[in-house]
Short mmCIF file of C-alpha atoms and ligand atoms in Angstrom, two decimals:
data_model
loop_
_atom_site.label_atom_id
_atom_site.label_comp_id
_atom_site.label_asym_id
_atom_site.label_seq_id
_atom_site.Cartn_x
_atom_site.Cartn_y
_atom_site.Cartn_z
CA UNK V 165 -22.62 -44.95 -5.75
CA UNK V 166 -22.55 -41.96 -8.08
CA UNK V 167 -26.40 -41.85 -8.08
CA UNK V 168 -26.37 -41.50 -4.19
CA UNK V 169 -23.59 -38.85 -4.45
CA UNK V 170 -25.64 -36.89 -6.92
CA UNK V 171 -28.87 -37.20 -4.93
CA UNK V 172 -26.76 -35.71 -1.93
CA UNK V 173 -25.65 -33.00 -4.20
CA UNK V 174 -29.15 -32.01 -5.32
CA UNK V 175 -31.41 -29.92 -3.18
CA UNK V 176 -34.75 -28.07 -3.87
CA UNK V 177 -33.11 -24.91 -5.03
CA UNK V 178 -34.67 -21.76 -3.86
CA UNK V 179 -32.65 -19.25 -5.96
CA UNK V 180 -31.43 -19.86 -9.53
CA UNK V 181 -29.03 -17.68 -11.48
CA UNK V 182 -30.70 -17.53 -14.90
CA UNK V 183 -27.98 -19.59 -16.67
CA UNK V 184 -29.15 -21.65 -19.62
CA UNK V 185 -29.10 -25.44 -19.41
CA UNK V 186 -27.49 -26.88 -22.66
CA UNK V 187 -29.94 -28.77 -25.00
CA UNK V 188 -28.20 -32.14 -24.56
CA UNK V 189 -28.59 -32.05 -20.70
CA UNK V 190 -32.33 -31.04 -21.06
CA UNK V 191 -32.82 -33.78 -23.56
CA UNK V 192 -31.08 -36.34 -21.18
CA UNK V 193 -33.42 -35.30 -18.34
CA UNK V 194 -36.54 -35.48 -20.65
CA UNK V 195 -35.38 -38.93 -21.89
CA UNK V 196 -35.27 -40.19 -18.20
CA UNK V 197 -38.79 -38.90 -17.60
CA UNK V 198 -39.94 -40.52 -20.91
CA UNK V 199 -38.57 -43.77 -19.90
CA UNK V 200 -40.47 -43.88 -16.61
CA UNK V 201 -42.66 -46.83 -15.99
CA UNK V 202 -46.44 -46.45 -15.55
CA UNK V 203 -49.43 -48.50 -14.69
CA UNK V 204 -50.28 -50.59 -17.77
CA UNK V 205 -47.61 -48.62 -19.73
CA UNK V 206 -50.35 -45.99 -20.34
CA UNK V 207 -48.01 -42.94 -19.61
CA UNK V 208 -51.13 -41.02 -18.73
CA UNK V 209 -49.31 -37.55 -18.64
CA UNK V 210 -47.42 -35.23 -20.80
CA UNK V 211 -44.51 -32.76 -20.24
CA UNK V 212 -44.55 -29.17 -21.32
CA UNK V 213 -41.12 -27.48 -21.68
CA UNK V 214 -41.51 -23.87 -21.17
CA UNK V 215 -38.80 -21.31 -21.98
CA UNK V 216 -40.97 -18.40 -23.10
CA UNK V 217 -40.24 -15.64 -20.66
CA UNK V 218 -43.65 -14.07 -20.83
CA UNK V 219 -45.34 -17.38 -20.11
CA UNK V 220 -42.96 -18.00 -17.18
CA UNK V 221 -43.86 -14.62 -15.74
CA UNK V 222 -47.55 -15.59 -15.93
CA UNK V 223 -46.85 -18.83 -14.19
CA UNK V 224 -44.70 -17.21 -11.51
CA UNK V 225 -47.64 -14.98 -10.72
CA UNK V 226 -49.85 -17.94 -9.90
CA UNK V 227 -47.11 -19.88 -8.12
CA UNK V 228 -46.75 -17.84 -5.02
CA UNK V 229 -44.12 -15.73 -6.72
CA UNK V 230 -41.48 -18.35 -6.55
CA UNK V 231 -38.52 -16.85 -8.30
CA UNK V 232 -37.07 -20.24 -9.68
CA UNK V 233 -39.93 -20.10 -12.23
CA UNK V 234 -38.46 -17.00 -13.90
CA UNK V 235 -34.91 -17.62 -13.05
CA UNK V 236 -34.75 -21.14 -14.42
CA UNK V 237 -33.58 -22.02 -17.85
CA UNK V 238 -36.59 -24.27 -18.70
CA UNK V 239 -39.72 -25.02 -16.74
CA UNK V 240 -41.08 -28.61 -16.98
CA UNK V 241 -44.77 -28.80 -16.36
CA UNK V 242 -46.10 -32.31 -15.61
CA UNK V 243 -49.69 -32.65 -16.74
CA UNK V 244 -51.77 -35.77 -16.30
CA UNK V 245 -54.81 -37.06 -18.07
CA UNK V 246 -57.90 -35.71 -16.58
CA UNK V 247 -59.74 -39.07 -17.00
CA UNK V 248 -59.33 -42.49 -18.57
CA UNK V 249 -61.53 -43.52 -21.45
CA UNK V 250 -61.81 -46.72 -23.29
CA UNK V 251 -60.62 -45.00 -26.55
CA UNK V 252 -57.68 -43.16 -24.91
CA UNK V 253 -56.39 -46.29 -23.50
CA UNK V 254 -57.16 -48.17 -26.65
CA UNK V 255 -54.96 -45.77 -28.59
CA UNK V 256 -51.92 -46.49 -26.42
CA UNK V 257 -52.38 -50.27 -26.61
CA UNK V 258 -52.76 -49.95 -30.37
CA UNK V 259 -49.43 -48.33 -30.73
CA UNK V 260 -47.78 -50.92 -28.33
CA UNK V 261 -49.12 -53.78 -30.45
CA UNK V 262 -48.18 -52.10 -33.73
CA UNK V 263 -44.64 -51.33 -32.64
CA UNK V 264 -44.18 -54.81 -31.27
CA UNK V 265 -45.53 -56.35 -34.54
CA UNK V 266 -48.37 -58.16 -32.67
CA UNK V 267 -51.91 -58.79 -34.07
CA UNK V 268 -54.02 -55.70 -33.87
CA UNK V 269 -56.48 -57.40 -31.29
CA UNK V 270 -53.61 -58.61 -29.09
CA UNK V 271 -54.31 -56.34 -26.18
CA UNK V 272 -58.02 -56.11 -26.57
CA UNK V 273 -58.87 -58.53 -23.76
CA UNK V 274 -56.54 -56.67 -21.46
CA UNK V 275 -58.08 -53.48 -22.38
CA UNK V 276 -61.55 -54.75 -21.65
CA UNK V 277 -60.31 -56.05 -18.29
CA UNK V 278 -58.56 -52.85 -17.26
CA UNK V 279 -61.46 -50.66 -18.38
CA UNK V 280 -63.93 -52.73 -16.45
CA UNK V 281 -61.87 -52.05 -13.38
CA UNK V 282 -61.36 -48.31 -14.12
CA UNK V 283 -64.76 -47.17 -15.49
CA UNK V 284 -66.64 -47.64 -12.21
CA UNK V 285 -64.14 -45.79 -10.18
CA UNK V 286 -65.03 -42.42 -11.75
CA UNK V 287 -63.17 -39.42 -13.17
CA UNK V 288 -61.82 -38.10 -9.80
CA UNK V 289 -60.12 -41.44 -9.20
CA UNK V 290 -58.89 -41.54 -12.84
CA UNK V 291 -57.26 -38.09 -12.57
CA UNK V 292 -55.61 -38.94 -9.14
CA UNK V 293 -54.38 -42.20 -10.63
CA UNK V 294 -52.94 -40.49 -13.73
CA UNK V 295 -51.37 -37.97 -11.58
CA UNK V 296 -49.65 -40.60 -9.45
CA UNK V 297 -47.98 -42.05 -12.59
CA UNK V 298 -46.62 -38.66 -13.46
CA UNK V 299 -44.62 -38.41 -10.08
CA UNK V 300 -42.54 -41.45 -11.20
CA UNK V 301 -41.41 -39.49 -14.21
CA UNK V 302 -40.92 -36.42 -11.96
CA UNK V 303 -38.71 -38.35 -9.76
CA UNK V 304 -36.66 -39.88 -12.68
CA UNK V 305 -36.32 -36.22 -14.09
CA UNK V 306 -34.93 -35.02 -10.79
CA UNK V 307 -32.48 -37.81 -10.52
CA UNK V 308 -31.34 -37.22 -14.09
CA UNK V 309 -30.99 -33.59 -13.48
CA UNK V 310 -28.84 -34.42 -10.46
CA UNK V 311 -26.67 -36.64 -12.74
CA UNK V 312 -26.27 -33.78 -15.13
CA UNK V 313 -25.41 -31.33 -12.35
CA UNK V 314 -28.51 -29.39 -13.34
CA UNK V 315 -30.49 -27.87 -10.44
CA UNK V 316 -34.13 -28.62 -10.13
CA UNK V 317 -36.92 -27.78 -7.81
CA UNK V 318 -39.95 -30.03 -7.57
CA UNK V 319 -43.00 -27.83 -7.08
CA UNK V 320 -46.70 -28.31 -6.11
CA UNK V 321 -46.96 -24.80 -4.87
CA UNK V 322 -49.09 -23.13 -7.55
CA UNK V 323 -52.75 -22.61 -8.47
CA UNK V 324 -53.40 -25.70 -10.62
CA UNK V 325 -56.63 -24.48 -12.36
CA UNK V 326 -55.07 -21.19 -13.22
CA UNK V 327 -52.09 -22.94 -14.84
CA UNK V 328 -54.45 -25.29 -16.61
CA UNK V 329 -55.96 -22.12 -18.19
CA UNK V 330 -52.61 -20.42 -19.06
CA UNK V 331 -51.52 -23.50 -20.91
CA UNK V 332 -55.02 -24.53 -22.30
CA UNK V 333 -54.74 -27.98 -20.63
CA UNK V 334 -58.56 -28.60 -20.25
CA UNK V 335 -58.90 -28.58 -23.97
CA UNK V 336 -56.17 -31.22 -24.22
CA UNK V 337 -57.84 -33.40 -21.48
CA UNK V 338 -55.01 -32.61 -19.12
CA UNK V 339 -54.62 -31.30 -15.55
CA UNK V 340 -51.47 -29.80 -14.31
CA UNK V 341 -49.79 -31.90 -11.46
CA UNK V 342 -46.32 -30.64 -10.72
CA UNK V 343 -43.59 -28.11 -11.97
CA UNK V 344 -39.91 -28.65 -12.25
CA UNK V 345 -37.79 -25.63 -12.98
CA UNK V 346 -34.30 -26.61 -14.38
CA UNK V 347 -31.40 -24.28 -14.04
CA UNK V 348 -28.39 -23.51 -11.91
CA UNK V 349 -28.19 -22.46 -8.31
CA UNK V 350 -27.24 -19.01 -7.24
CA UNK V 351 -24.99 -19.94 -4.45
CA UNK V 352 -24.39 -16.47 -3.12
CA UNK V 353 -28.17 -15.85 -2.65
CA UNK V 354 -29.76 -19.17 -1.87
CA UNK V 355 -30.40 -19.61 1.79
CA UNK V 356 -30.84 -23.35 1.49
CA UNK V 357 -27.72 -24.05 -0.41
CA UNK V 358 -25.42 -24.85 2.57
CA UNK V 359 -28.00 -26.29 4.92
CA UNK V 360 -27.77 -29.90 5.91
CA UNK V 361 -30.00 -32.32 3.99
CA UNK V 362 -32.49 -33.75 6.53
CA UNK V 363 -34.16 -37.09 6.28
CA UNK V 364 -36.09 -39.44 8.50
CA UNK V 365 -33.47 -41.61 10.14
CA UNK V 366 -32.96 -44.79 8.17
CA UNK V 367 -33.94 -47.05 11.01
CA UNK V 368 -37.35 -45.25 11.13
CA UNK V 369 -37.71 -45.09 7.42
CA UNK V 370 -37.02 -48.79 6.65
CA UNK V 371 -38.74 -51.72 8.23
CA UNK V 372 -37.17 -55.08 7.37
CA UNK V 373 -39.42 -58.06 7.47
CA UNK V 374 -37.09 -61.11 7.54
C1 FMN R 95 -44.10 -33.03 -4.82
C2 FMN R 95 -43.16 -31.88 -4.29
C3 FMN R 95 -43.67 -30.58 -4.22
C4 FMN R 95 -42.78 -29.59 -3.72
N1 FMN R 95 -43.26 -28.20 -3.76
C5 FMN R 95 -42.39 -27.27 -3.54
C6 FMN R 95 -42.55 -25.99 -3.89
O1 FMN R 95 -43.66 -25.59 -4.35
N2 FMN R 95 -41.62 -25.03 -3.71
C7 FMN R 95 -40.41 -25.32 -3.25
O2 FMN R 95 -39.55 -24.39 -3.07
N3 FMN R 95 -40.07 -26.68 -2.97
C8 FMN R 95 -40.99 -27.67 -3.14
N4 FMN R 95 -40.74 -29.00 -2.86
C9 FMN R 95 -39.34 -29.24 -2.36
C10 FMN R 95 -39.37 -29.88 -0.92
O3 FMN R 95 -39.69 -28.92 0.08
C11 FMN R 95 -38.02 -30.55 -0.77
O4 FMN R 95 -37.70 -31.52 -1.82
C12 FMN R 95 -37.81 -31.25 0.55
O5 FMN R 95 -37.83 -30.40 1.62
C13 FMN R 95 -36.62 -32.15 0.60
O6 FMN R 95 -35.44 -31.29 0.45
P1 FMN R 95 -34.37 -31.49 -0.75
O7 FMN R 95 -35.16 -31.68 -2.07
O8 FMN R 95 -33.65 -30.13 -0.80
O9 FMN R 95 -33.67 -32.60 -0.50
C14 FMN R 95 -41.46 -29.98 -3.19
C15 FMN R 95 -41.04 -31.11 -3.33
C16 FMN R 95 -41.85 -32.22 -3.75
C17 FMN R 95 -41.26 -33.58 -3.97
#
């Protein structure tokens, strides 16, 4: 039950107090994101861990002035592949077979099959599909942060193209998807801290088909 207890403890913190998250807690949160499952195991996203205060100030300016971005300890930026390519996917499968000690061509037929499905879907679909994968890692990072009693605020409220420019993401074949400031709540100044957590009633949310 401790996961549920921790998920009840967490909330989308609106005001952080600037305290630093210890490295081992940060590593734990990043490990959880790293272990996220993804379609075909491609992990078509990366995480940038930003603590440079100047870069954070630039990001806040293109994120509707959300204070968590400069009051956090570290800002995670989830950035997903801007497209799939045969070679990009092939590189991931190559590492998989090598690490598993399988023959070099063990995943070739699978690669051909996946690529024949993905290629006609076009780059916009690729980018959206890759971004969806990154949300699973985001969710696990949020849960891991709660376990570590580290506050975290998932964010989509920023100008994506401008963040891509700040971090030079296009040159790396990436597009920003979400932000996750990590830090500690400023209890005295956060309007949300004591408000009830509200969710769709369970009976509406869950449909049992028996
Ligand atoms: C994908 C995503 C994007 C969000 N974007 C923002 C954001 O830009 N700024 C913010 O303060 N909260 C943001 N939130 C937080 C949600 O508003 C919040 O999670 C939701 O209201 C549920 O409340 P809780 O997280 O406190 O339980 C976002 C949440 C998610 C999952």
